[in-house]
mmCIF file of C-alpha atoms in Angstrom:
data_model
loop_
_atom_site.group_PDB
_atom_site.id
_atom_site.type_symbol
_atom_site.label_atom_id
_atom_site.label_comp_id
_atom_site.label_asym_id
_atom_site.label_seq_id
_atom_site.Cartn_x
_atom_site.Cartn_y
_atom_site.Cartn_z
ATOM 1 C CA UNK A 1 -77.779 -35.096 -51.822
ATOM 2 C CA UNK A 2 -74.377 -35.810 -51.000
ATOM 3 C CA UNK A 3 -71.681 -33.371 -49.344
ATOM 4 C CA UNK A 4 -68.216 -33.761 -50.813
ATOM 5 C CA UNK A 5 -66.605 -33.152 -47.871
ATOM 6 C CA UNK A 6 -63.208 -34.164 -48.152
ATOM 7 C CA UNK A 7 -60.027 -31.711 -49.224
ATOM 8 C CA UNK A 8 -57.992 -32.749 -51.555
ATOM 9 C CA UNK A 9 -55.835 -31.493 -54.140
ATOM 10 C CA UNK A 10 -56.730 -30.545 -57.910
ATOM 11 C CA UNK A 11 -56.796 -34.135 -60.114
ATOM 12 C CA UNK A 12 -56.149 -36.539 -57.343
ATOM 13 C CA UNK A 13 -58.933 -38.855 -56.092
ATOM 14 C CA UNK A 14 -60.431 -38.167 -53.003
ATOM 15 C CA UNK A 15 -60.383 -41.853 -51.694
ATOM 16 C CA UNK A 16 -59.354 -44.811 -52.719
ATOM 17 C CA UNK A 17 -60.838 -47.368 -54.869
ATOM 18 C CA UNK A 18 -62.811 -49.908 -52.611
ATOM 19 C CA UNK A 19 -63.618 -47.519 -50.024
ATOM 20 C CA UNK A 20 -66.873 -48.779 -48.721
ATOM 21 C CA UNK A 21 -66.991 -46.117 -45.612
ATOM 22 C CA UNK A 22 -65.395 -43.331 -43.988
ATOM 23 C CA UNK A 23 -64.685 -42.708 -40.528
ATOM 24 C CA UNK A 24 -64.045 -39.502 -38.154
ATOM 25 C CA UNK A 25 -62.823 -40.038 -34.686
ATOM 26 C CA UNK A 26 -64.067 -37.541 -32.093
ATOM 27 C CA UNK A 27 -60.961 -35.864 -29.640
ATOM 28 C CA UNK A 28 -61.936 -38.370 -26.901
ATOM 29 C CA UNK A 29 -61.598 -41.475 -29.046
ATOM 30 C CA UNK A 30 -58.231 -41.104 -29.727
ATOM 31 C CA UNK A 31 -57.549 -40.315 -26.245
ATOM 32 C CA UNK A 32 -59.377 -43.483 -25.436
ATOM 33 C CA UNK A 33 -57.765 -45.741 -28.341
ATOM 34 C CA UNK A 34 -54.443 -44.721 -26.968
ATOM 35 C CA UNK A 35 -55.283 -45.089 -23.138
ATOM 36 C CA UNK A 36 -51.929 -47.073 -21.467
ATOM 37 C CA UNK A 37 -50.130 -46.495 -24.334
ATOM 38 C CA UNK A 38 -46.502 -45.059 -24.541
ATOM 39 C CA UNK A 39 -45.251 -43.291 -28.304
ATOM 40 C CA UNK A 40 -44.262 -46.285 -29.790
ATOM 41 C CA UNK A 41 -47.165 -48.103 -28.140
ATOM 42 C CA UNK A 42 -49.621 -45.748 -29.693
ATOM 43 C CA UNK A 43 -47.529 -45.721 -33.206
ATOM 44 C CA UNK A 44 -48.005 -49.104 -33.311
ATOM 45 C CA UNK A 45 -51.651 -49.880 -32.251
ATOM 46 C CA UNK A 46 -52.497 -47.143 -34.658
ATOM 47 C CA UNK A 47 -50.324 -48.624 -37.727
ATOM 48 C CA UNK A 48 -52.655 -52.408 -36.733
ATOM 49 C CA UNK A 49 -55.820 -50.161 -37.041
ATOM 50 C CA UNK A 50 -54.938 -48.457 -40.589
ATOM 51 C CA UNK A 51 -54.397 -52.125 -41.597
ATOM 52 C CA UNK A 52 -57.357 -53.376 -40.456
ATOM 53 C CA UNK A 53 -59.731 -50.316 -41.809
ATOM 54 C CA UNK A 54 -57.517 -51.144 -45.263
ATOM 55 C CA UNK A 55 -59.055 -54.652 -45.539
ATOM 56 C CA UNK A 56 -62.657 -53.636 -44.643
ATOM 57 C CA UNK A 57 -62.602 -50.710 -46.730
ATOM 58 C CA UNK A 58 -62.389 -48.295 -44.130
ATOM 59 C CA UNK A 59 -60.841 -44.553 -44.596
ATOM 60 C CA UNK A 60 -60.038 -42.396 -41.537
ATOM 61 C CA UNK A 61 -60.610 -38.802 -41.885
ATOM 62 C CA UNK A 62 -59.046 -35.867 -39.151
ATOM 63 C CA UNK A 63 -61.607 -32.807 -38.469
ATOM 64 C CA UNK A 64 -59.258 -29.938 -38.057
ATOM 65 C CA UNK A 65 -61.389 -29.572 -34.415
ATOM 66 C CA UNK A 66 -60.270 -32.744 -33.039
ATOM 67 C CA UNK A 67 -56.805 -31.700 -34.102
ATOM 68 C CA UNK A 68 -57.199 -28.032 -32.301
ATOM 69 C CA UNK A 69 -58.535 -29.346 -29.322
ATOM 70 C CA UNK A 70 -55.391 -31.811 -28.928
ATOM 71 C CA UNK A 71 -52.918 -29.241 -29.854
ATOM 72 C CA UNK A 72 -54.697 -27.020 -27.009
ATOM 73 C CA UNK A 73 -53.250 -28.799 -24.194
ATOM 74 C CA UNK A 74 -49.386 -28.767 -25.830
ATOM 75 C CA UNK A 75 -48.262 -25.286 -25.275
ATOM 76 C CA UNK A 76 -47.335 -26.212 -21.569
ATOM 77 C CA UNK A 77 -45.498 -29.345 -20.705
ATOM 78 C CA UNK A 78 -47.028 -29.321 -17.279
ATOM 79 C CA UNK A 79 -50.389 -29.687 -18.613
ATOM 80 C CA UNK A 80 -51.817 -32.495 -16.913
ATOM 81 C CA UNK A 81 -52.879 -33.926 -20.132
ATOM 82 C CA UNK A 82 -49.898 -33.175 -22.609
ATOM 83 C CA UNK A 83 -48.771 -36.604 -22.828
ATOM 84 C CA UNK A 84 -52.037 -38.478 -23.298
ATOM 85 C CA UNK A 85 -52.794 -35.206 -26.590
ATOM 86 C CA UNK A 86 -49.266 -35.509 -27.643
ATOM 87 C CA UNK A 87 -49.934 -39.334 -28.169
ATOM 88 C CA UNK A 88 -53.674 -39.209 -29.304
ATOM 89 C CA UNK A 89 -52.542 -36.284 -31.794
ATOM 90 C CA UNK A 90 -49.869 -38.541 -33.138
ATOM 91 C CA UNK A 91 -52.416 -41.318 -33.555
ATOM 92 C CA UNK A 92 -54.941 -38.883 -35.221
ATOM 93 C CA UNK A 93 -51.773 -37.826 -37.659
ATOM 94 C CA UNK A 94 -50.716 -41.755 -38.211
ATOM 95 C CA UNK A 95 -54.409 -42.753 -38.731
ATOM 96 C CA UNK A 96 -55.317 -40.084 -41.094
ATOM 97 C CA UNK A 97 -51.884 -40.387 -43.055
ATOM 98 C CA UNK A 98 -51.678 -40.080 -46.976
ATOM 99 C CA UNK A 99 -49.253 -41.860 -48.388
ATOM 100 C CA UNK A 100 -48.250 -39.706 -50.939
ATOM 101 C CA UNK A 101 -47.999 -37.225 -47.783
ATOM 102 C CA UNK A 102 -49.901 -35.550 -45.646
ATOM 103 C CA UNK A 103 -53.100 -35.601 -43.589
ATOM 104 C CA UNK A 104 -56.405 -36.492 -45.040
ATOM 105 C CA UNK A 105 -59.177 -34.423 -43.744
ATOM 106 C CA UNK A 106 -62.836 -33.432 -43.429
ATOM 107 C CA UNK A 107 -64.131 -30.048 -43.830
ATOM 108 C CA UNK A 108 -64.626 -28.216 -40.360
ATOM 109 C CA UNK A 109 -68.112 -27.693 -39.513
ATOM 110 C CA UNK A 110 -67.917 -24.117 -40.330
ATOM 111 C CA UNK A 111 -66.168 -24.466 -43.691
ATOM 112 C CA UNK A 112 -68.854 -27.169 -44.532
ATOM 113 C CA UNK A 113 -71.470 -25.181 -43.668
ATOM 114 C CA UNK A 114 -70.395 -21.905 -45.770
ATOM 115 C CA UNK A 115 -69.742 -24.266 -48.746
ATOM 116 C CA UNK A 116 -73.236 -25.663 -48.334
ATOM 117 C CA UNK A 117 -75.074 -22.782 -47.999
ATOM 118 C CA UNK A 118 -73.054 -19.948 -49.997
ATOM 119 C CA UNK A 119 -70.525 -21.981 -51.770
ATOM 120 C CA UNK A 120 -68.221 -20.442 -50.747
ATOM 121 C CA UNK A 121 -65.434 -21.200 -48.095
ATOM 122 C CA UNK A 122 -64.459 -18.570 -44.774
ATOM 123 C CA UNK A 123 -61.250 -16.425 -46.240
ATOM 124 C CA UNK A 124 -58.728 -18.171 -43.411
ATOM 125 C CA UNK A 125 -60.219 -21.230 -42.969
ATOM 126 C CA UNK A 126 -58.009 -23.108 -45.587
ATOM 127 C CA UNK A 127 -54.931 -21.653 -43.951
ATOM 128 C CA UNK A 128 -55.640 -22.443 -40.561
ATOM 129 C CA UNK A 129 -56.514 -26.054 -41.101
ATOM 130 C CA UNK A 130 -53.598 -26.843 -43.387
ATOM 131 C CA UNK A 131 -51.473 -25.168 -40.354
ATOM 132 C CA UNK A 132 -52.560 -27.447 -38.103
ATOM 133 C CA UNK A 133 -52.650 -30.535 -40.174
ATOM 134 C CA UNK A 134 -48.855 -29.377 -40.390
ATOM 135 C CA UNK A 135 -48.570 -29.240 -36.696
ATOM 136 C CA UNK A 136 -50.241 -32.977 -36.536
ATOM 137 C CA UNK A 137 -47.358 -34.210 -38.920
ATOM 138 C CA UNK A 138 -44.933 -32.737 -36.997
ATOM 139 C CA UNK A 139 -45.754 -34.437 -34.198
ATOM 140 C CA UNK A 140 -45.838 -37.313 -35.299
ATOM 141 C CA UNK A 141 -42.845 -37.184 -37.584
ATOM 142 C CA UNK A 142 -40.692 -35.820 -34.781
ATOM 143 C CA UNK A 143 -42.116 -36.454 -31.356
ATOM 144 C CA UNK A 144 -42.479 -37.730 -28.693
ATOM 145 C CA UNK A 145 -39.957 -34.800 -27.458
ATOM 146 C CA UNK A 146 -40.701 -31.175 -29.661
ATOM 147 C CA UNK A 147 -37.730 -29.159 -30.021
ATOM 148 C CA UNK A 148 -38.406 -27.420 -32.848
ATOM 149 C CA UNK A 149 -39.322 -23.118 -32.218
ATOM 150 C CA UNK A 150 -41.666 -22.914 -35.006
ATOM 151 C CA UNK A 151 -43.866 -25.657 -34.133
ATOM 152 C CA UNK A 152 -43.495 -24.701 -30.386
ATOM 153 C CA UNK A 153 -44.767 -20.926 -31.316
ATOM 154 C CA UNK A 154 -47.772 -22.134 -33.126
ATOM 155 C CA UNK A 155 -48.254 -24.636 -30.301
ATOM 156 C CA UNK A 156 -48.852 -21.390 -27.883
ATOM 157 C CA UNK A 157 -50.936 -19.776 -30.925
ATOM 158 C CA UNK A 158 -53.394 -22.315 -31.537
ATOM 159 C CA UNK A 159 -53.910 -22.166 -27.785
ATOM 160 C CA UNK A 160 -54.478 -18.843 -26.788
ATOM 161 C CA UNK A 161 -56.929 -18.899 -29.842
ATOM 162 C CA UNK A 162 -58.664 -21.856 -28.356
ATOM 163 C CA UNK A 163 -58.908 -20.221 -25.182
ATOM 164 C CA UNK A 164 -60.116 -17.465 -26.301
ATOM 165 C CA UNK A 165 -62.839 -18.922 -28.940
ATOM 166 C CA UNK A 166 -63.862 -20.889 -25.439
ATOM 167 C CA UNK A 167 -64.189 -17.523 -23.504
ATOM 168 C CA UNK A 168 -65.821 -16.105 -26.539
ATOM 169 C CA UNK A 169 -68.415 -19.188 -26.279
ATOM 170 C CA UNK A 170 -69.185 -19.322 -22.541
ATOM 171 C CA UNK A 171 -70.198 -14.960 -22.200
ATOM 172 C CA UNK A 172 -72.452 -15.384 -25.176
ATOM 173 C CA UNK A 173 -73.914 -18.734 -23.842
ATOM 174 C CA UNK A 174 -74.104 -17.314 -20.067
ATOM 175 C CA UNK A 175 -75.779 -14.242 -22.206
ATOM 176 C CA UNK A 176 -78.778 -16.543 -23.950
ATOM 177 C CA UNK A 177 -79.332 -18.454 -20.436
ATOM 178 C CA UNK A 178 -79.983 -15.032 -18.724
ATOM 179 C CA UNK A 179 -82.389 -13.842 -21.302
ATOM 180 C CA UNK A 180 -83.922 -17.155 -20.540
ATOM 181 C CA UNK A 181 -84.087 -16.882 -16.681
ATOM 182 C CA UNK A 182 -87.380 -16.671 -14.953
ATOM 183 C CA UNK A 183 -86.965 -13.032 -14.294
ATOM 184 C CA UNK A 184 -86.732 -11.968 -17.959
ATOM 185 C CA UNK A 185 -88.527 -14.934 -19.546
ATOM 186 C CA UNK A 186 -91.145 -14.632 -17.725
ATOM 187 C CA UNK A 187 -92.662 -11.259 -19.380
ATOM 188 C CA UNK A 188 -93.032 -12.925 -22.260
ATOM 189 C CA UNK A 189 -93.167 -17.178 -21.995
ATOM 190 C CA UNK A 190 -95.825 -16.631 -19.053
ATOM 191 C CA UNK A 191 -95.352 -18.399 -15.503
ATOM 192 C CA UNK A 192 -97.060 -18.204 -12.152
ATOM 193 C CA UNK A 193 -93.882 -18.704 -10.676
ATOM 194 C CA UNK A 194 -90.168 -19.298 -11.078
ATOM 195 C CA UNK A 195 -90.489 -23.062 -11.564
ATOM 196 C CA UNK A 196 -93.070 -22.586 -13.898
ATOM 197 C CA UNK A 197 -91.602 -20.420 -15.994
ATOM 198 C CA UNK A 198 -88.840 -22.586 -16.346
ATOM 199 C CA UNK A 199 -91.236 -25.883 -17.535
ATOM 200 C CA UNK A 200 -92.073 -23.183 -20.031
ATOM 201 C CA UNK A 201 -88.543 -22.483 -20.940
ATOM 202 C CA UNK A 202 -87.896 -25.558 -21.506
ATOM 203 C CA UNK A 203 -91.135 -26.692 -23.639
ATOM 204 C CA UNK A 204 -90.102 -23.920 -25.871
ATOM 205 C CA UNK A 205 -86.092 -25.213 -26.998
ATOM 206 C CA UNK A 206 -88.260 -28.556 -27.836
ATOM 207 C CA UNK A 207 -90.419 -26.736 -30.484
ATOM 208 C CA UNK A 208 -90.308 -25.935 -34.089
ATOM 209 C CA UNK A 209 -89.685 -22.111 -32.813
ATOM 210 C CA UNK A 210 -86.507 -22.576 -30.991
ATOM 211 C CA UNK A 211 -85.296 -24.810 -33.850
ATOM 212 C CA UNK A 212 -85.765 -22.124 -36.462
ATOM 213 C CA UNK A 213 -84.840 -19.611 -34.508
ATOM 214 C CA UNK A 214 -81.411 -21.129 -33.857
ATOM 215 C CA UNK A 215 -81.170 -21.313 -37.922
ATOM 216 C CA UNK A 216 -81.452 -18.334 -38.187
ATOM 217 C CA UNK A 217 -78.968 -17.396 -36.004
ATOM 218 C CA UNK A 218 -76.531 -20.024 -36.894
ATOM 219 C CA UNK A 219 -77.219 -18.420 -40.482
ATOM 220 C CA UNK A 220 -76.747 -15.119 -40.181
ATOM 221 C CA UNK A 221 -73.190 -15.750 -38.490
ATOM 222 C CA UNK A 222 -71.677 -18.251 -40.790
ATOM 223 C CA UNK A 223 -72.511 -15.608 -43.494
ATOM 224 C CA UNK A 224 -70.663 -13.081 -41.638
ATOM 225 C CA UNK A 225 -67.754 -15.703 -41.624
ATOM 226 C CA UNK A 226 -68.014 -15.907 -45.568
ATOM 227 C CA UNK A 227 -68.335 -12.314 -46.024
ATOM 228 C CA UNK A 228 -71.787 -13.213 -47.210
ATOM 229 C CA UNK A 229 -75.289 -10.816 -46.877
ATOM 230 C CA UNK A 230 -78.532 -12.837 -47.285
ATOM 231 C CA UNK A 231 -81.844 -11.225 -48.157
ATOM 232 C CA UNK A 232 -85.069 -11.972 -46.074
ATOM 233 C CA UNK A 233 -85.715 -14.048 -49.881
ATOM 234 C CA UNK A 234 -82.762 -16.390 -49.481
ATOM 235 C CA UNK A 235 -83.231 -16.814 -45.356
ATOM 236 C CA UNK A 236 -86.084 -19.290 -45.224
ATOM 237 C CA UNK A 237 -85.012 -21.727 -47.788
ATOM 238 C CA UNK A 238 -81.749 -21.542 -46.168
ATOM 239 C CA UNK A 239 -83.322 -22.742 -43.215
ATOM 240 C CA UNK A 240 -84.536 -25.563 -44.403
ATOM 241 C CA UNK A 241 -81.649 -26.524 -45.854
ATOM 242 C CA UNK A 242 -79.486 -26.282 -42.680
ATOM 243 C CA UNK A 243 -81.981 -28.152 -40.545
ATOM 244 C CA UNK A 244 -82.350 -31.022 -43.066
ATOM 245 C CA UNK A 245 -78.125 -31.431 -43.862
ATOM 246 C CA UNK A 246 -76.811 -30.717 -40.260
ATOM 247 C CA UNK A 247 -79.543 -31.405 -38.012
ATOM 248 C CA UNK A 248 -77.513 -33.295 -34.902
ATOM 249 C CA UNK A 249 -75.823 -29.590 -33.530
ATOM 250 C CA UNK A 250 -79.785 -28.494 -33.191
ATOM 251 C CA UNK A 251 -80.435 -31.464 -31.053
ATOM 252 C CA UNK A 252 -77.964 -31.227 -29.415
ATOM 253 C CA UNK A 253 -78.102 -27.788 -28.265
ATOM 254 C CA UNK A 254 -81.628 -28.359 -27.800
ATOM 255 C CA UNK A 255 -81.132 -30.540 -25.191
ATOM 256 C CA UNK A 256 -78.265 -29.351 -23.510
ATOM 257 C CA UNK A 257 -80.378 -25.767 -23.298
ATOM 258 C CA UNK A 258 -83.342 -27.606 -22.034
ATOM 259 C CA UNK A 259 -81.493 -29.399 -19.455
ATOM 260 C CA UNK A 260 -79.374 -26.065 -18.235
ATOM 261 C CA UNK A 261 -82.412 -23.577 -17.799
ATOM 262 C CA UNK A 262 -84.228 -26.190 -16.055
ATOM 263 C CA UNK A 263 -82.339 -26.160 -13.072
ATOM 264 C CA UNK A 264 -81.986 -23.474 -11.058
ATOM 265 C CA UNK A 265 -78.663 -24.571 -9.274
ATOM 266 C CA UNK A 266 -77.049 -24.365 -12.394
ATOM 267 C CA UNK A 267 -73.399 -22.565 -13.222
ATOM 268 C CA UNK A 268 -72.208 -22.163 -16.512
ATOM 269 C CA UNK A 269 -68.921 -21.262 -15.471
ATOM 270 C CA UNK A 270 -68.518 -24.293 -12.608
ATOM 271 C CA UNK A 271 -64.822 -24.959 -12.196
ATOM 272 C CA UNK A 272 -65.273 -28.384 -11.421
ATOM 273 C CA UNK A 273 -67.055 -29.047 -15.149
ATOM 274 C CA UNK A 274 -65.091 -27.512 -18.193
ATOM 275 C CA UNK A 275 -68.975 -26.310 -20.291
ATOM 276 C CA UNK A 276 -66.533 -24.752 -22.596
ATOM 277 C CA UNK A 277 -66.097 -28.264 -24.013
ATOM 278 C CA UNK A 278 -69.515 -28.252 -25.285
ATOM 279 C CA UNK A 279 -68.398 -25.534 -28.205
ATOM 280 C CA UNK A 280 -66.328 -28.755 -29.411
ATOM 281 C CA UNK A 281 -68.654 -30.801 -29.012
ATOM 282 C CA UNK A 282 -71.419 -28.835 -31.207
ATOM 283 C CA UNK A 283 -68.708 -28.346 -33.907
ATOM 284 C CA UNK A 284 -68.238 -31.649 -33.824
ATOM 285 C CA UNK A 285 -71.563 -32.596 -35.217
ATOM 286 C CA UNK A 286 -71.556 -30.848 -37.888
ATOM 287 C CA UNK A 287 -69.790 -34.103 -39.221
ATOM 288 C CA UNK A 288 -72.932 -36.102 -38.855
ATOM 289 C CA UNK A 289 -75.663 -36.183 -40.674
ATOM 290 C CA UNK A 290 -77.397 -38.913 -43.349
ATOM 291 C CA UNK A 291 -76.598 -36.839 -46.343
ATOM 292 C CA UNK A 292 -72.884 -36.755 -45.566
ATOM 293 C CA UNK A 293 -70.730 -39.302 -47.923
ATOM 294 C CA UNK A 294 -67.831 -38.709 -50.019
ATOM 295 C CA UNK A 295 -69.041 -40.659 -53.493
ATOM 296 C CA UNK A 296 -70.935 -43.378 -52.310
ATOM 297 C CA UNK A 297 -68.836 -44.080 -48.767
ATOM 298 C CA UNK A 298 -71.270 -42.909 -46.148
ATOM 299 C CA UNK A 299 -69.608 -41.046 -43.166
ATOM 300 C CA UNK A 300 -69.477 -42.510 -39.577
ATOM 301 C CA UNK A 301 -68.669 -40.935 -36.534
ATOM 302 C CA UNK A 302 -67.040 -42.534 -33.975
ATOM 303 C CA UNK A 303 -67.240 -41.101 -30.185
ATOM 304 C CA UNK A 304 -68.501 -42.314 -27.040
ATOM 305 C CA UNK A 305 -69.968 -39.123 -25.624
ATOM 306 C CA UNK A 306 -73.343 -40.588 -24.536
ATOM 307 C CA UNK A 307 -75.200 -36.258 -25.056
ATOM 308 C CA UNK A 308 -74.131 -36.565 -29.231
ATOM 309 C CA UNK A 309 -75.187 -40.318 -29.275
ATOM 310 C CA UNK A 310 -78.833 -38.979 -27.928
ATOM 311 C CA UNK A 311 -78.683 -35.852 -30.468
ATOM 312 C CA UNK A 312 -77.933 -37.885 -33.310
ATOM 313 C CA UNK A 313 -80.787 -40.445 -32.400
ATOM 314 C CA UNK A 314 -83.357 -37.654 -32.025
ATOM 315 C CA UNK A 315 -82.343 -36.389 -35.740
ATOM 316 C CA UNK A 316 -82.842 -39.540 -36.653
ATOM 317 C CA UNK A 317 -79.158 -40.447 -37.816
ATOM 318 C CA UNK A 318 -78.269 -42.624 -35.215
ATOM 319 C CA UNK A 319 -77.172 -44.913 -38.088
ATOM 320 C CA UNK A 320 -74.067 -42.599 -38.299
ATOM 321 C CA UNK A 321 -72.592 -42.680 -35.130
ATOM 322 C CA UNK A 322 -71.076 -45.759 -33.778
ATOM 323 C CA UNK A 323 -68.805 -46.212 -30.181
ATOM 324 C CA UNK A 324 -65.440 -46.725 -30.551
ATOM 325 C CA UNK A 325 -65.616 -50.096 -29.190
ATOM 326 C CA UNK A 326 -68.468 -50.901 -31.824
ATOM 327 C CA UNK A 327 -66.682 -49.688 -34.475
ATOM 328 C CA UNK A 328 -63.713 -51.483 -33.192
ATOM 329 C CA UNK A 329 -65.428 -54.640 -33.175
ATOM 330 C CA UNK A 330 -67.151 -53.943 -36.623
ATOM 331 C CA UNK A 331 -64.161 -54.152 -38.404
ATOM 332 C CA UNK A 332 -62.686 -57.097 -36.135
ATOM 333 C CA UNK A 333 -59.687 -55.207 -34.802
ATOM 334 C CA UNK A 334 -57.467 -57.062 -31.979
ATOM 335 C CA UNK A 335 -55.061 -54.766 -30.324
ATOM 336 C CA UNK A 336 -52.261 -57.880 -29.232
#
């Protein structure tokens, strides 16, 4: 099986000849790649990498997430990390570049899902990543200092929309670990006490159960993102089909749901430790899986969160994730 995941337009090819793999850098890579970096700094280390990808056969991809997260922090100069986004999205933009324009980029998670499973794509999904794929250009084209209204505007939308898909994420997550609290769970996951309720919380997200349960979930609200109604007929097969093309998000949630109801010190909403992140981080993986290649150039992704390193290992396609340094290394990059 093999997931065409790249967008491109009618008649042109979607890489280029010789392309032996493709690569997706997570929002922290490019943070990290540019690290001590000023603009031109960060132009420049990113023009040596596109060279060096070029003679192993390498093709960068953007996710339209990495490029939302990045464009989050540059509605307010005094963000603390505007400069280090500004520069990582203009590395993303430089990296990703077409030359015969434009940013080349993977599906979102979302979008790739809907297509696998309905074939059919969300209704705003194509205009929202070509907007920011247009912000990304911009940026690079005309930064490091943005003067321009229009781009400024949609700077503030993207935002607020991030902040508010974050919000949106954290009351329904805080709503799932209550359920799962000793004082509800225990009616019906059994317990003698708190503690042990919570062992048998967290025996059930490593079952079969949880994992199809979560399908089914996951299911039912990417079809109401595709305007699509599924029959009790099409939902199992479905299922199956989810767990077996995008298994890493299951693991991952797994064990970050595990690990949360475990502990009973434990605060969703702690200010010192941004959870919303973890929404990112879950869209993320939808990159990763073994059956994701654009003709015969598998997919890599490259982060160096240690939580979707361990996710992708326990779905067993730990062959598709690599640190940046690895990766760096693999295809014998030297930065001076």
């Amino acid at each position: 099986m093999k997931i065409p995941s790249v967008e491109a337009k009618p008649g042109e090819a979607l890489i280029p000849s010789g392309t032996k793999r493709i690569i997706i850098f997570d929002t922290n890579a490019y943070r990290y790649f540019t690290t001590g970096c000023d603009w031109e700094a960060t132009k420049a280390k990113t023009a040596k990498l596109r060279e060096a990808e070029k003679a192993a056969g390498v093709m960068a991809l953007a996710n339209p997430f990495v490029i939302w997260e990045l464009v989050g922090h540059l509605a307010d100069q005094t963000d603390p990390h505007y400069t280090a986004c500004l520069n990582a999205l203009a590395s993303l933009a430089t990296h990703t570049w077409d030359d015969k324009g434009g940013l080349r980029r993977i599906e979102d998670g979302e979008t790739a899902v809907c297509r696998q499973l309905f074939q059919v794509k969300p209704p705003k999904a194509g205009q929202n990543t070509n907007n920011l794929s247009l912000l990304a250009a911009h940026v690079r084209d005309f930064g490091p200092v943005i003067t321009d209204q229009n781009a400024l505007t949609n700077f503030q939308v993207f935002a607020a929309k991030l902040a508010e898909y974050e919000a949106r994420w954290l009351a329904e997550m805080q709503t799932v670990l209550d359920t799962f609290s000793p004082g509800l769970a225990k009616a019906w996951i059994g317990g003698n006490s708190d503690q042990e309720t919570r062992k048998n919380v967290q025996k059930f997200f490593t079952s079969q159960q949880y994992m199809d349960l979560w399908a089914v979930a996951k299911i039912t609200s990417f079809a109401e993102v595709a305007g699509i109604k599924i029959s009790s007929d099409d939902l199992k097969p479905k299922v199956e089909l989810m767990k077996k093309v995008f298994p890493v998000p299951f693991h991952l949630m797994k064990t970050a749901l595990k690990n949360w109801t475990g502990s009973k010190d434990f605060i969703l909403s702690n200010p010192k430790r941004s959870r919303a992140n973890f929404v990112w981080d879950t869209a993320l993986c939808f990159s990763i899986g073994n059956h994701h290649q654009v003709g015969d150039a598998s997919i890599t992704f490259i982060t160096n969160d240690g939580a979707i390193k361990t996710a992708a290992t326990d779905a067993n396609c730990s062959a598709r994730v690599m640190t940046i340094d690895e990766y760096l290394t693999s295809i014998s990059f030297i930065a001076s």
